[in-house]
PDB file of C-alpha atoms in Angstrom:
ATOM      1  CA  MET A   1      28.737 269.732 112.440  1.00 48.00           C
ATOM      2  CA  GLY A   2      31.943 271.398 113.254  1.00 53.00           C
ATOM      3  CA  ARG A   3      33.109 274.280 115.304  1.00 60.00           C
ATOM      4  CA  PRO A   4      32.598 277.885 114.175  1.00 59.00           C
ATOM      5  CA  ALA A   5      35.603 279.476 112.547  1.00 61.00           C
ATOM      6  CA  SER A   6      37.521 281.736 114.917  1.00 71.00           C
ATOM      7  CA  ASN A   7      38.351 284.237 112.180  1.00 77.00           C
ATOM      8  CA  GLY A   8      34.731 285.202 111.476  1.00 73.00           C
ATOM      9  CA  ALA A   9      34.471 283.105 108.325  1.00 70.00           C
ATOM     10  CA  PRO A  10      31.317 281.027 107.847  1.00 70.00           C
ATOM     11  CA  THR A  11      31.319 277.510 109.267  1.00 75.00           C
ATOM     12  CA  PHE A  12      32.215 274.823 106.758  1.00 82.00           C
ATOM     13  CA  ARG A  13      29.773 271.948 106.343  1.00 89.00           C
ATOM     14  CA  PHE A  14      29.476 269.118 103.875  1.00 92.00           C
ATOM     15  CA  ASN A  15      26.105 268.912 102.129  1.00 92.00           C
ATOM     16  CA  GLN A  16      23.967 265.775 102.272  1.00 94.00           C
ATOM     17  CA  ALA A  17      25.070 264.487  98.846  1.00 93.00           C
ATOM     18  CA  GLU A  18      28.742 264.783  99.831  1.00 94.00           C
ATOM     19  CA  VAL A  19      28.133 263.060 103.172  1.00 95.00           C
ATOM     20  CA  SER A  20      26.281 260.221 101.435  1.00 95.00           C
ATOM     21  CA  GLU A  21      29.146 259.714  99.006  1.00 96.00           C
ATOM     22  CA  MET A  22      31.738 259.703 101.787  1.00 96.00           C
ATOM     23  CA  GLU A  23      29.595 257.274 103.841  1.00 95.00           C
ATOM     24  CA  ALA A  24      29.527 254.861 100.890  1.00 96.00           C
ATOM     25  CA  ILE A  25      33.312 255.087 100.496  1.00 95.00           C
ATOM     26  CA  LEU A  26      33.800 254.545 104.228  1.00 94.00           C
ATOM     27  CA  GLN A  27      31.641 251.404 104.102  1.00 93.00           C
ATOM     28  CA  ALA A  28      33.514 250.151 101.031  1.00 94.00           C
ATOM     29  CA  HIS A  29      36.795 250.530 102.929  1.00 92.00           C
ATOM     30  CA  ASN A  30      35.493 248.747 106.061  1.00 91.00           C
ATOM     31  CA  CYS A  31      35.574 251.905 108.191  1.00 90.00           C
ATOM     32  CA  ALA A  32      39.154 252.730 107.243  1.00 92.00           C
ATOM     33  CA  VAL A  33      40.306 256.079 105.898  1.00 93.00           C
ATOM     34  CA  PRO A  34      40.804 255.690 102.139  1.00 94.00           C
ATOM     35  CA  ALA A  35      44.079 256.440 100.351  1.00 95.00           C
ATOM     36  CA  ARG A  36      45.190 260.034  99.919  1.00 96.00           C
ATOM     37  CA  GLU A  37      44.449 259.900  96.179  1.00 96.00           C
ATOM     38  CA  ILE A  38      40.785 259.196  96.937  1.00 96.00           C
ATOM     39  CA  LEU A  39      40.656 262.033  99.467  1.00 96.00           C
ATOM     40  CA  GLU A  40      42.189 264.421  96.932  1.00 96.00           C
ATOM     41  CA  ALA A  41      39.744 263.330  94.238  1.00 96.00           C
ATOM     42  CA  LEU A  42      36.800 263.867  96.598  1.00 96.00           C
ATOM     43  CA  ALA A  43      38.039 267.334  97.590  1.00 94.00           C
ATOM     44  CA  GLN A  44      38.418 268.336  93.927  1.00 94.00           C
ATOM     45  CA  LYS A  45      35.013 266.897  93.005  1.00 93.00           C
ATOM     46  CA  PHE A  46      33.256 268.645  95.904  1.00 92.00           C
ATOM     47  CA  SER A  47      35.013 271.956  95.155  1.00 91.00           C
ATOM     48  CA  ALA A  48      33.970 271.764  91.490  1.00 90.00           C
ATOM     49  CA  SER A  49      30.292 271.069  92.261  1.00 89.00           C
ATOM     50  CA  ALA A  50      27.688 273.646  91.199  1.00 86.00           C
ATOM     51  CA  GLU A  51      26.843 274.484  94.820  1.00 85.00           C
ATOM     52  CA  ARG A  52      30.451 275.285  95.750  1.00 83.00           C
ATOM     53  CA  SER A  53      31.831 276.491  92.439  1.00 76.00           C
ATOM     54  CA  GLY A  54      33.782 279.694  93.021  1.00 74.00           C
ATOM     55  CA  VAL A  55      32.449 280.104  96.568  1.00 77.00           C
ATOM     56  CA  VAL A  56      33.962 277.558  98.963  1.00 79.00           C
ATOM     57  CA  GLU A  57      36.862 275.283  98.178  1.00 88.00           C
ATOM     58  CA  VAL A  58      36.948 271.911  99.933  1.00 92.00           C
ATOM     59  CA  THR A  59      40.420 270.913 101.113  1.00 93.00           C
ATOM     60  CA  VAL A  60      41.876 267.443 101.471  1.00 96.00           C
ATOM     61  CA  LYS A  61      42.297 268.150 105.190  1.00 96.00           C
ATOM     62  CA  GLN A  62      38.545 268.767 105.582  1.00 95.00           C
ATOM     63  CA  VAL A  63      37.718 265.489 103.830  1.00 96.00           C
ATOM     64  CA  TRP A  64      40.297 263.585 105.888  1.00 96.00           C
ATOM     65  CA  ASN A  65      38.922 265.124 109.106  1.00 95.00           C
ATOM     66  CA  TRP A  66      35.405 264.021 108.174  1.00 95.00           C
ATOM     67  CA  PHE A  67      36.570 260.414 107.728  1.00 96.00           C
ATOM     68  CA  GLN A  68      38.498 260.455 111.018  1.00 95.00           C
ATOM     69  CA  ASN A  69      35.581 261.954 112.960  1.00 95.00           C
ATOM     70  CA  ARG A  70      33.076 259.560 111.419  1.00 95.00           C
ATOM     71  CA  ARG A  71      35.249 256.527 112.254  1.00 93.00           C
ATOM     72  CA  TYR A  72      35.540 257.744 115.845  1.00 93.00           C
ATOM     73  CA  ALA A  73      31.760 258.218 116.096  1.00 93.00           C
ATOM     74  CA  ILE A  74      31.077 254.735 114.709  1.00 91.00           C
ATOM     75  CA  ARG A  75      33.501 253.112 117.159  1.00 89.00           C
ATOM     76  CA  ALA A  76      32.139 255.080 120.121  1.00 90.00           C
ATOM     77  CA  LYS A  77      28.588 254.091 119.249  1.00 88.00           C
ATOM     78  CA  ALA A  78      29.600 250.438 118.836  1.00 86.00           C
ATOM     79  CA  SER A  79      31.342 250.357 122.212  1.00 85.00           C
ATOM     80  CA  LYS A  80      28.258 251.802 123.937  1.00 83.00           C
ATOM     81  CA  THR A  81      25.914 249.235 122.421  1.00 77.00           C
ATOM     82  CA  ILE A  82      28.001 246.234 123.471  1.00 65.00           C
ATOM     83  CA  VAL A  83      26.538 244.923 126.703  1.00 62.00           C
ATOM     84  CA  PRO A  84      28.400 242.329 128.769  1.00 62.00           C
ATOM     85  CA  PRO A  85      26.711 238.933 128.708  1.00 63.00           C
ATOM     86  CA  GLN A  86      24.352 238.213 131.581  1.00 63.00           C
ATOM     87  CA  THR A  87      25.263 235.374 133.902  1.00 61.00           C
ATOM     88  CA  ASN A  88      22.821 233.187 135.779  1.00 65.00           C
ATOM     89  CA  MET A  89      24.669 233.641 139.050  1.00 59.00           C
ATOM     90  CA  PRO A  90      22.700 235.212 141.890  1.00 62.00           C
ATOM     91  CA  ALA A  91      23.792 238.613 143.053  1.00 60.00           C
ATOM     92  CA  MET A  92      26.142 238.688 146.005  1.00 60.00           C
ATOM     93  CA  PRO A  93      24.628 240.405 149.045  1.00 61.00           C
ATOM     94  CA  ARG A  94      26.350 243.511 150.313  1.00 63.00           C
ATOM     95  CA  ASP A  95      28.092 243.409 153.662  1.00 62.00           C
ATOM     96  CA  ASP A  96      25.524 244.059 156.340  1.00 58.00           C
ATOM     97  CA  PRO A  97      26.985 245.687 159.461  1.00 57.00           C
ATOM     98  CA  THR A  98      24.400 243.952 161.674  1.00 58.00           C
ATOM     99  CA  THR A  99      25.614 240.578 160.477  1.00 55.00           C
ATOM    100  CA  VAL A 100      29.156 241.371 161.563  1.00 56.00           C
ATOM    101  CA  ARG A 101      28.041 242.366 165.070  1.00 55.00           C
ATOM    102  CA  THR A 102      25.949 239.264 165.677  1.00 55.00           C
ATOM    103  CA  ALA A 103      28.302 236.719 164.168  1.00 55.00           C
ATOM    104  CA  THR A 104      30.076 234.431 166.606  1.00 58.00           C
ATOM    105  CA  GLN A 105      33.659 233.435 166.183  1.00 60.00           C
ATOM    106  CA  THR A 106      34.622 229.814 166.397  1.00 61.00           C
ATOM    107  CA  PRO A 107      37.595 229.079 168.634  1.00 61.00           C
ATOM    108  CA  GLN A 108      40.744 228.073 166.828  1.00 61.00           C
ATOM    109  CA  THR A 109      42.532 224.965 167.952  1.00 61.00           C
ATOM    110  CA  GLN A 110      46.251 224.921 168.475  1.00 61.00           C
ATOM    111  CA  PRO A 111      48.146 222.836 165.932  1.00 58.00           C
ATOM    112  CA  ALA A 112      49.941 219.762 167.067  1.00 58.00           C
ATOM    113  CA  PRO A 113      53.552 220.267 168.258  1.00 58.00           C
ATOM    114  CA  SER A 114      54.791 218.468 165.146  1.00 57.00           C
ATOM    115  CA  ALA A 115      53.384 221.199 162.890  1.00 52.00           C
ATOM    116  CA  SER A 116      55.919 223.424 161.221  1.00 54.00           C
ATOM    117  CA  VAL A 117      56.588 226.933 162.488  1.00 56.00           C
ATOM    118  CA  LYS A 118      55.345 228.440 159.206  1.00 61.00           C
ATOM    119  CA  ASN A 119      51.837 227.099 159.807  1.00 61.00           C
ATOM    120  CA  MET A 120      51.637 228.386 163.364  1.00 57.00           C
ATOM    121  CA  PRO A 121      49.234 231.290 163.885  1.00 61.00           C
ATOM    122  CA  GLN A 122      50.846 234.532 164.924  1.00 64.00           C
ATOM    123  CA  VAL A 123      49.920 235.555 168.473  1.00 61.00           C
ATOM    124  CA  PRO A 124      50.565 239.156 169.455  1.00 63.00           C
ATOM    125  CA  HIS A 125      52.918 239.547 172.384  1.00 60.00           C
ATOM    126  CA  PRO A 126      51.864 241.926 175.131  1.00 62.00           C
ATOM    127  CA  ILE A 127      53.957 245.049 175.328  1.00 64.00           C
ATOM    128  CA  THR A 128      55.089 245.868 178.874  1.00 63.00           C
ATOM    129  CA  ALA A 129      55.465 249.411 180.019  1.00 63.00           C
ATOM    130  CA  PRO A 130      58.968 250.529 180.899  1.00 64.00           C
ATOM    131  CA  SER A 131      59.708 250.409 184.599  1.00 64.00           C
ATOM    132  CA  GLY A 132      60.918 253.974 184.716  1.00 63.00           C
ATOM    133  CA  ARG A 133      64.511 253.024 185.583  1.00 61.00           C
ATOM    134  CA  TYR A 134      67.181 253.506 182.989  1.00 56.00           C
TER     135      TYR A 134
END
């Protein structure tokens, strides 16, 4: 848990009792970071514990970071476990190049003269080569 300190100091870690207490608070707050007063109270309580007394002081920033990281981990785990619902539709076949080669094209019929110009199919005009005279 956590990255080693760059200044050579020992890595800070919460002990299991502290983690359990913070987990309970996180659940009580519906996975929201509690108010600053609660974070400060936790930091003071953890710093005053027998295991940390006079050795390592827990800061409010460390407690706040734990809550932020834990919320992120819970959301990431929840998003991975959500699977899109299965549909009963058959899978679409991939384009098969052999099908394209063997398919026949049906001739298109010319629209009636009364059809509008917008509905007329576009026919490419042949491009003639210049005659060489300018």
